[in-house]
mmCIF file of C-alpha atoms in Angstrom:
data_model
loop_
_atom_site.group_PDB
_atom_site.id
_atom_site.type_symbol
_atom_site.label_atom_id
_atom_site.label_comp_id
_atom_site.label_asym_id
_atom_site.label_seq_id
_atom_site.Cartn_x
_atom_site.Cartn_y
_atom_site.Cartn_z
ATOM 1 C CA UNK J 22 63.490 -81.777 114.812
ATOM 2 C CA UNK J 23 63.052 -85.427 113.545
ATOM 3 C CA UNK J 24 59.333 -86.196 112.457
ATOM 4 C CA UNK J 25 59.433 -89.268 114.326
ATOM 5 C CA UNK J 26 61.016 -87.529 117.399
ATOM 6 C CA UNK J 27 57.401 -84.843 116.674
ATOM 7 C CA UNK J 28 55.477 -88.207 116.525
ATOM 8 C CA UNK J 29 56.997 -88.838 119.855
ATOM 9 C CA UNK J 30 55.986 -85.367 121.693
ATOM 10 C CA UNK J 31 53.087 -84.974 120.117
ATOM 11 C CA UNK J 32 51.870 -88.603 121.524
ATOM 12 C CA UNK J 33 52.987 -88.131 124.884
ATOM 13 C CA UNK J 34 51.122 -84.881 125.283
ATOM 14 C CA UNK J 35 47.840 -86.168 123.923
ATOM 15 C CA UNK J 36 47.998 -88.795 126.325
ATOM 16 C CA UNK J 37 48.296 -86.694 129.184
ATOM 17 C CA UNK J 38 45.703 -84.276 128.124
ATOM 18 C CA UNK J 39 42.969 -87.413 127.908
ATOM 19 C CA UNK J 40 43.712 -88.265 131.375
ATOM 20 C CA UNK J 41 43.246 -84.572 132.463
ATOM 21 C CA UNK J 42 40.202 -83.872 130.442
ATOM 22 C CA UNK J 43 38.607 -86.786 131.307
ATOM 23 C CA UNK J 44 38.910 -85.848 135.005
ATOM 24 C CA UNK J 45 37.927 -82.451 134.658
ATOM 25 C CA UNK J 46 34.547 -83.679 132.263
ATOM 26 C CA UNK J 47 33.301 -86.296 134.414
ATOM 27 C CA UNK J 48 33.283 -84.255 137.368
ATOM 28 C CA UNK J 49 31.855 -81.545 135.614
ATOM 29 C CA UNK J 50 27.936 -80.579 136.549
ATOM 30 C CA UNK J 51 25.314 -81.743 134.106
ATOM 31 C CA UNK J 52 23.548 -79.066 132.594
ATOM 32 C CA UNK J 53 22.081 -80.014 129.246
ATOM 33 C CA UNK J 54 24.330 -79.088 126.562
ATOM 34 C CA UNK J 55 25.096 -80.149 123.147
ATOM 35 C CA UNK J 56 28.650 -79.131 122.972
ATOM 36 C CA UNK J 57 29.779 -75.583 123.124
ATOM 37 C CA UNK J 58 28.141 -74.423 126.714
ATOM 38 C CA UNK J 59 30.008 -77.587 128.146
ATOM 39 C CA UNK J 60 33.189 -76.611 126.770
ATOM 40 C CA UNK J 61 32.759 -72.713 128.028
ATOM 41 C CA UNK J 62 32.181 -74.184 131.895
ATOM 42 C CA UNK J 63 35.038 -76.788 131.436
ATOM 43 C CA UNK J 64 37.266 -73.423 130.399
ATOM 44 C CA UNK J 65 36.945 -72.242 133.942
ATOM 45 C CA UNK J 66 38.458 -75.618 135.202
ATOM 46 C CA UNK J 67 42.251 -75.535 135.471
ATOM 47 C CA UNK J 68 42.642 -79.018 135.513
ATOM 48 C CA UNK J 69 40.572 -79.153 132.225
ATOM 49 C CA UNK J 70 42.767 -76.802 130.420
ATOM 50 C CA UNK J 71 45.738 -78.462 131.384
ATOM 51 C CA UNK J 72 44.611 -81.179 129.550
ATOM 52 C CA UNK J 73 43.308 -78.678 126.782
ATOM 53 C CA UNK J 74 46.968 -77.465 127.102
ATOM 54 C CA UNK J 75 48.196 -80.884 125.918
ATOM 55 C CA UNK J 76 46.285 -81.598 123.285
ATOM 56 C CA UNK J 77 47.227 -77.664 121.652
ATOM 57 C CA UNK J 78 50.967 -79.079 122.031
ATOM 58 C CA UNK J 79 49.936 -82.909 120.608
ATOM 59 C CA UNK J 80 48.303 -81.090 117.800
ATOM 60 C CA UNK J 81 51.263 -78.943 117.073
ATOM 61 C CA UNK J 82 53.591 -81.307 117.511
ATOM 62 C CA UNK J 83 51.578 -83.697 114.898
ATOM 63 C CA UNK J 84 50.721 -81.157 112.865
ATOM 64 C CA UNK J 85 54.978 -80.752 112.098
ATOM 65 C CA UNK J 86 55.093 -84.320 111.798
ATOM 66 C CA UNK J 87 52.676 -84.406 109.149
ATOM 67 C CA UNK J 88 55.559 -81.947 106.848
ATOM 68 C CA UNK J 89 57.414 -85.297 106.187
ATOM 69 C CA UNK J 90 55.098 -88.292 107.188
ATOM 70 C CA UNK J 91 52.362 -89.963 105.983
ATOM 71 C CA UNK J 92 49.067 -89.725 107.912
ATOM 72 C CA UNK J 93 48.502 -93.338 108.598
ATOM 73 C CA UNK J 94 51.748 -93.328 110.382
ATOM 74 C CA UNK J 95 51.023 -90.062 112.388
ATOM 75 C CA UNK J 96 47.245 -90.349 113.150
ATOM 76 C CA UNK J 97 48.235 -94.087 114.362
ATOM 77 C CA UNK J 98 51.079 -92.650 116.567
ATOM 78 C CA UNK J 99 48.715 -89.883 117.799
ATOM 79 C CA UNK J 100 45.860 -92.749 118.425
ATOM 80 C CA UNK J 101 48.417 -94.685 120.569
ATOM 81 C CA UNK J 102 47.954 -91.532 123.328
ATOM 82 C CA UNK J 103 44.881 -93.796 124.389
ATOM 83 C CA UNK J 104 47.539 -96.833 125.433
ATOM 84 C CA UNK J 105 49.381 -93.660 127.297
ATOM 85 C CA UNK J 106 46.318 -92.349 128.886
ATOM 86 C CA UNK J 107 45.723 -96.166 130.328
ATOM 87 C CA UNK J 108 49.194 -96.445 131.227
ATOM 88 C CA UNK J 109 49.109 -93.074 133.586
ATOM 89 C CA UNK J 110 45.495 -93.997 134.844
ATOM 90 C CA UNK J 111 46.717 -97.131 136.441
ATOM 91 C CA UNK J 112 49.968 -96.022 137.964
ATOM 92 C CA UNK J 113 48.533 -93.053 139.024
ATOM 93 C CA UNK J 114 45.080 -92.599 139.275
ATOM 94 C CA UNK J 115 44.475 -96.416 140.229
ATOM 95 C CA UNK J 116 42.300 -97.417 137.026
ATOM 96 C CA UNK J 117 41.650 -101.103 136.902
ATOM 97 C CA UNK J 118 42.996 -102.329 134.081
ATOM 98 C CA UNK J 119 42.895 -106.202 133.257
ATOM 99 C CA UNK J 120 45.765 -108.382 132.435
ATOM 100 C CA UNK J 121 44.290 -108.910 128.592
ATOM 101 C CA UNK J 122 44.961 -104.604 128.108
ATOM 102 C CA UNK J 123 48.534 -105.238 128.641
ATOM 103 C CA UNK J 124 48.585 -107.606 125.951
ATOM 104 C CA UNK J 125 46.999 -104.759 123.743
ATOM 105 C CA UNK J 126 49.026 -102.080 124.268
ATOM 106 C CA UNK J 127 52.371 -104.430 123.146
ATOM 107 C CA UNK J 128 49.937 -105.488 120.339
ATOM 108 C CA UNK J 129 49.488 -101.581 119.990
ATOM 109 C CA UNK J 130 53.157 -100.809 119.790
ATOM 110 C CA UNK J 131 53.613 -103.823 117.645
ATOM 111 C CA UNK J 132 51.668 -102.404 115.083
ATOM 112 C CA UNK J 133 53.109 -99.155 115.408
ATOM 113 C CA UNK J 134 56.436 -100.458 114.904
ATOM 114 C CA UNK J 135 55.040 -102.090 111.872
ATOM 115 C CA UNK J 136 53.672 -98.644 110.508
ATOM 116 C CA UNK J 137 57.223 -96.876 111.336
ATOM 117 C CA UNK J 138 59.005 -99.479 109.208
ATOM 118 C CA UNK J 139 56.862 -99.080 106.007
ATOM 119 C CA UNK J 140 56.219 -95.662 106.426
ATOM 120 C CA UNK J 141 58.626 -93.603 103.384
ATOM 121 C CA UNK J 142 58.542 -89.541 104.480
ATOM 122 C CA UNK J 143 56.805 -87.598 101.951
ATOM 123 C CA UNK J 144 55.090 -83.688 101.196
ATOM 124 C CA UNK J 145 51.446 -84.247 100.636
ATOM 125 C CA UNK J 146 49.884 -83.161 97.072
ATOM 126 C CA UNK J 147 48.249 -79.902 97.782
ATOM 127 C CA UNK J 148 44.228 -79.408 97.922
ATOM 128 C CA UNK J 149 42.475 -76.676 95.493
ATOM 129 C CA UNK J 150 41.139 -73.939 97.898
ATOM 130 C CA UNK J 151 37.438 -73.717 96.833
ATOM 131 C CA UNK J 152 37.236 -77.559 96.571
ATOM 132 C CA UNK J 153 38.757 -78.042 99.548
ATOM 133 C CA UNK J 154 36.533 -76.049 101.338
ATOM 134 C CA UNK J 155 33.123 -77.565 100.232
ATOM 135 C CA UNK J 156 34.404 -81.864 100.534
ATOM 136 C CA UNK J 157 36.104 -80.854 103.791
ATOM 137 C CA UNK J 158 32.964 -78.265 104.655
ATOM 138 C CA UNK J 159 30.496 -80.811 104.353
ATOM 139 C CA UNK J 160 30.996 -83.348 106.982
ATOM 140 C CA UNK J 161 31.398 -80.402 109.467
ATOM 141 C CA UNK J 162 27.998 -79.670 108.936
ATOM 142 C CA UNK J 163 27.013 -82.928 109.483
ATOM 143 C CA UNK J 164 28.990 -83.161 112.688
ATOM 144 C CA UNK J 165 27.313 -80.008 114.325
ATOM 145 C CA UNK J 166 24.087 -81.351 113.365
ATOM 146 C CA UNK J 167 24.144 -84.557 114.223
ATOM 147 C CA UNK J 168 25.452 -83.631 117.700
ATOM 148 C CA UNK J 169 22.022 -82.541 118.400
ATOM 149 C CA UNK J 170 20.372 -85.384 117.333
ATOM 150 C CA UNK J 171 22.289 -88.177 118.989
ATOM 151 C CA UNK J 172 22.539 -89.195 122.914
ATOM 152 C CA UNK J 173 24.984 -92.300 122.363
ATOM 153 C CA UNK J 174 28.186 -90.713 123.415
ATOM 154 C CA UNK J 175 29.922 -93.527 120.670
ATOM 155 C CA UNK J 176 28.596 -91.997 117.593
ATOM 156 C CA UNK J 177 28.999 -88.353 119.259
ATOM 157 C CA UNK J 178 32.756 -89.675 119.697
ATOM 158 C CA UNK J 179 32.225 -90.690 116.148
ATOM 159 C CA UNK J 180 31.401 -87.143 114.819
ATOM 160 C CA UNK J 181 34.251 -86.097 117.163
ATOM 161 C CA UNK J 182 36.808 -88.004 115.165
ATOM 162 C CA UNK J 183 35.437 -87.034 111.686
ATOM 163 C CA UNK J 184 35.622 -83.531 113.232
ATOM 164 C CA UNK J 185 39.672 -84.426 113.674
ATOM 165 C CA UNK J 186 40.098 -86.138 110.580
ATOM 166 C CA UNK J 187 39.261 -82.828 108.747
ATOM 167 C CA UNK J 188 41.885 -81.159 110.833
ATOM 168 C CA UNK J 189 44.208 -84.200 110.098
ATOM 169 C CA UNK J 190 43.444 -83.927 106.459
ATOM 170 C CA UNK J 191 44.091 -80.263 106.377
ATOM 171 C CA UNK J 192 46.894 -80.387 108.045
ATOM 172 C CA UNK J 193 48.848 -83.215 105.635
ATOM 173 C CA UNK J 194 48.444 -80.987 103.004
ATOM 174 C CA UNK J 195 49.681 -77.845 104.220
ATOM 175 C CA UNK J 196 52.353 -78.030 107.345
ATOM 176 C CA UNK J 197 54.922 -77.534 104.585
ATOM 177 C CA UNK J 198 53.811 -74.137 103.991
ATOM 178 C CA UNK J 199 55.383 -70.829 105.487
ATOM 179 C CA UNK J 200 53.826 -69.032 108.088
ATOM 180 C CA UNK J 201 52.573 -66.335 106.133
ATOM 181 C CA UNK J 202 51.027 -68.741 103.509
ATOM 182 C CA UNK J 203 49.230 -70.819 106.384
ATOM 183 C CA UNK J 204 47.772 -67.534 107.877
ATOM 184 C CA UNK J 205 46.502 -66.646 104.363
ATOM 185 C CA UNK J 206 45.004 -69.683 103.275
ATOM 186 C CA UNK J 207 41.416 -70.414 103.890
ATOM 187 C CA UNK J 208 41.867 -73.796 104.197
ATOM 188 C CA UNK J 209 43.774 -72.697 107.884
ATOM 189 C CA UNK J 210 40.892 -71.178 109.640
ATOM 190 C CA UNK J 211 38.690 -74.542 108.145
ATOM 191 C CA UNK J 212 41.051 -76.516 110.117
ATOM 192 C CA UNK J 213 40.723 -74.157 113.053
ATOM 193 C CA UNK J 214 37.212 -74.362 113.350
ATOM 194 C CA UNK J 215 37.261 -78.265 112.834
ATOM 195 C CA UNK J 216 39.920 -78.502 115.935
ATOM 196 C CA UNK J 217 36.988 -76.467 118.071
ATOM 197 C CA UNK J 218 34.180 -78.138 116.481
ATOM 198 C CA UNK J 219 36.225 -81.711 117.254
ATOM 199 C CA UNK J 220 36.872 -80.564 121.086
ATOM 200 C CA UNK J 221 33.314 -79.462 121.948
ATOM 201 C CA UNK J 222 32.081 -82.746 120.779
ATOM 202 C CA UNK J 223 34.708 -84.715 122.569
ATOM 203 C CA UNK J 224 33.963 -82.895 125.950
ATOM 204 C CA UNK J 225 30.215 -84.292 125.585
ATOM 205 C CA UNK J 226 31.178 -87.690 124.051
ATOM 206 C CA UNK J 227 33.294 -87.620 127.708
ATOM 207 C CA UNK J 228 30.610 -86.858 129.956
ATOM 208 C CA UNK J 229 28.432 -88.730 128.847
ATOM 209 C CA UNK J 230 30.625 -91.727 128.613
ATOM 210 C CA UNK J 231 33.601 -93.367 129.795
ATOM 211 C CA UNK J 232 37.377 -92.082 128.820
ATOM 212 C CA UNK J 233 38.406 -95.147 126.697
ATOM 213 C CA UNK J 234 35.287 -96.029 124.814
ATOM 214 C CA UNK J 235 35.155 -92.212 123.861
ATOM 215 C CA UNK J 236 38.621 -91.512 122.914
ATOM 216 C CA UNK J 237 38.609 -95.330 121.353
ATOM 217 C CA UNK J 238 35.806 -94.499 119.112
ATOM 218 C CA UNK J 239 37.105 -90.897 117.460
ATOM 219 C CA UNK J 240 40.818 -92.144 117.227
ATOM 220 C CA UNK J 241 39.919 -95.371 115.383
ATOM 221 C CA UNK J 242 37.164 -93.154 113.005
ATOM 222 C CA UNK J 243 40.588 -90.658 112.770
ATOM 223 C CA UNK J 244 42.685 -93.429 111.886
ATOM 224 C CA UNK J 245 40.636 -94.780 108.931
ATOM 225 C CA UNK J 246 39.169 -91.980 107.425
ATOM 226 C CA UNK J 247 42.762 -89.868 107.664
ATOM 227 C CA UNK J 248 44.403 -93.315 106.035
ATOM 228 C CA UNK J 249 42.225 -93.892 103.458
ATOM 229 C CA UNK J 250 42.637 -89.920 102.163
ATOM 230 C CA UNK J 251 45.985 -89.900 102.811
ATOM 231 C CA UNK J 252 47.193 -92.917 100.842
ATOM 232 C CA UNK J 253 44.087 -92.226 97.930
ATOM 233 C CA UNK J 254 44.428 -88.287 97.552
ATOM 234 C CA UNK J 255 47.478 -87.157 98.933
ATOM 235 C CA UNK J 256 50.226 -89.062 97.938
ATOM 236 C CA UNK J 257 51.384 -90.913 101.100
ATOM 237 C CA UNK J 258 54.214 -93.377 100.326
ATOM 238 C CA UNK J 259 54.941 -96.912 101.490
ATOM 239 C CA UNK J 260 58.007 -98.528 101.283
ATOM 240 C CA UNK J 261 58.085 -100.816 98.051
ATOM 241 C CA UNK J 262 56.505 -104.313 99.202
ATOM 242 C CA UNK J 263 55.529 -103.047 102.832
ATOM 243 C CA UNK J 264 52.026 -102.754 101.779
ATOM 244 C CA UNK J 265 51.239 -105.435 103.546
ATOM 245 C CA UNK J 266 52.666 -104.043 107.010
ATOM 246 C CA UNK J 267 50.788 -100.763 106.666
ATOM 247 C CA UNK J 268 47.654 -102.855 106.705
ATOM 248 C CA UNK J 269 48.467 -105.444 109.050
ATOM 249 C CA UNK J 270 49.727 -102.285 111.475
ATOM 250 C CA UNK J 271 46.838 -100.196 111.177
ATOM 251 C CA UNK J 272 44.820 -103.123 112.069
ATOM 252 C CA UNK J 273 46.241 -103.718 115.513
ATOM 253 C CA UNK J 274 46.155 -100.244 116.477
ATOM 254 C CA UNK J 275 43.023 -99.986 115.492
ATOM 255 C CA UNK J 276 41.809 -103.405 117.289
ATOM 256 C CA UNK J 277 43.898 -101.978 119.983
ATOM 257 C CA UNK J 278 42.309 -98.585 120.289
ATOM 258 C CA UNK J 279 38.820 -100.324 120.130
ATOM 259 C CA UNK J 280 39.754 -103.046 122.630
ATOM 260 C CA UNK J 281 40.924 -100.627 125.376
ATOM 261 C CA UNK J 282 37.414 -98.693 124.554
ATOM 262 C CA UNK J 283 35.466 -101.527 126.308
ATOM 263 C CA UNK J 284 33.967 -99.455 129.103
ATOM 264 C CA UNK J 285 34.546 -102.252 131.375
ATOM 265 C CA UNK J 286 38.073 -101.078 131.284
ATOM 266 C CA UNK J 287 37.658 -97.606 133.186
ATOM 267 C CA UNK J 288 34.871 -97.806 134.314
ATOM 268 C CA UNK J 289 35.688 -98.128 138.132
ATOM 269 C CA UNK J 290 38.943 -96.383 137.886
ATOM 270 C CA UNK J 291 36.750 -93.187 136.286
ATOM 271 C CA UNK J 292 35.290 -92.974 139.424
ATOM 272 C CA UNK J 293 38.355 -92.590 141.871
#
């Protein structure tokens, strides 16, 4: 299958695994928790592991697409789930969305479009295994920490998407691998760990807040941090003298992802 056609699937699921999580968090009961108790009551919720169930097959799906393409092109495809998750709140679950999130999610897919055309397919360089471990490592640690230490579900969503990047990262640098080299390399089960430690503090960044302003907030930290590795460390092309697209690109998805986090946007529909 196509990278671009894995882009495709692996966007389309994500977005339909906000929606579902979303539901399934905010109507969860609130018992304290900083992450891991939440996600063990949300595992007994079927809708919430439909939605789980979506973003297993987004991440799969991006995680091929990451063989051939560059991360800014795949993280920015998978960030676009947000404009998806909007799309099927308001036709089906009767969000409110205003007339001037329209007009973002064309910018959205403008800049996408953008990223596609400059993008040049590419295997990542590969990251040393003990090195790896402690720069990747690192901001895990911070992420479980800081959980406990901060209430604003924004910088929760924050650690959530550093939390992803990791995973992202990871992922770039060894999809091209066989399956027996994958399940023997420690960088794996660092990326496994990450994906948990990335979806316990997304269910509290979504109970505590709104949908859109969560997801917004760890796709757009995703985005930049995967983006800025990808293109300085691990060898992500561009197209000779599309530079400029890849920036102008990333900047209105990233705009866009932000924009449609405005809690304003979901904020009644959340409640239907």
């Amino acid at each position: 299958m196509s990278g671009y056609l894995e882009l495709v699937v692996s966007t389309t699921l994500y977005g339909l695994g906000i929606v579902a999580q979303t539901v399934a968090a905010q109507r969860a009961d609130r018992r304290p928790g900083t992450g891991m108790g939440l996600l063990a009551r949300l595992a007994k919720d079927r809708l919430y592991l439909f939605g789980f169930a979506g973003q297993v097959g987004g991440f799969g799906f991006a995680f091929l697409a990451r063989a051939e393409l560059p991360l800014y092109l795949v993280q920015a495809g998978s960030s676009c789930a947000v404009g998806l998750a909007t799309t099927f709140g308001l036709l089906v679950l009767k969000w409110h969305v205003r007339p001037v999130e329209i007009a973002v999610l064309v910018m959205m897919a403008a800049g996408l479009v953008l990223l596609v055309t400059a993008s040049e397919p590419s295997v990542a360089k590969d990251i040393p295994t003990v090195p790896g471990l402690i720069l990747l490592g690192l901001p895990l640690l911070v992420v479980v920490f800081g959980t406990r230490a901060l209430q604003n579900p924004v910088m929760v969503s924050v650690l959530a998407g550093t939390a992803f990047a990791v995973v992202a990262i990871i992922g770039r640098a060894i999809a091209d691998s066989s399956l027996v080299d994958l399940l023997l390399n420690p960088l794996t089960w660092l990326m496994v760990v990450a994906a948990l430690i990335g979806q316990s503090r997304l269910a509290v960044a979504l109970q505590r807040g709104t949908a859109t302003s969560s997801v917004a907030a760890m796709d757009a930290t995703t985005v930049v941090l995967t983006s800025i590795v990808g293109i300085g460390m691990l060898g992500d092309r561009i197209t000779p003298g599309w530079e400029w697209a890849v920036g102008f690109g990333m900047t209105l998805v990233v705009a866009g992802v932000l924009t449609l986090g405005v809690p304003s946007q979901v904020a009644a529909g959340a409640t239907t």
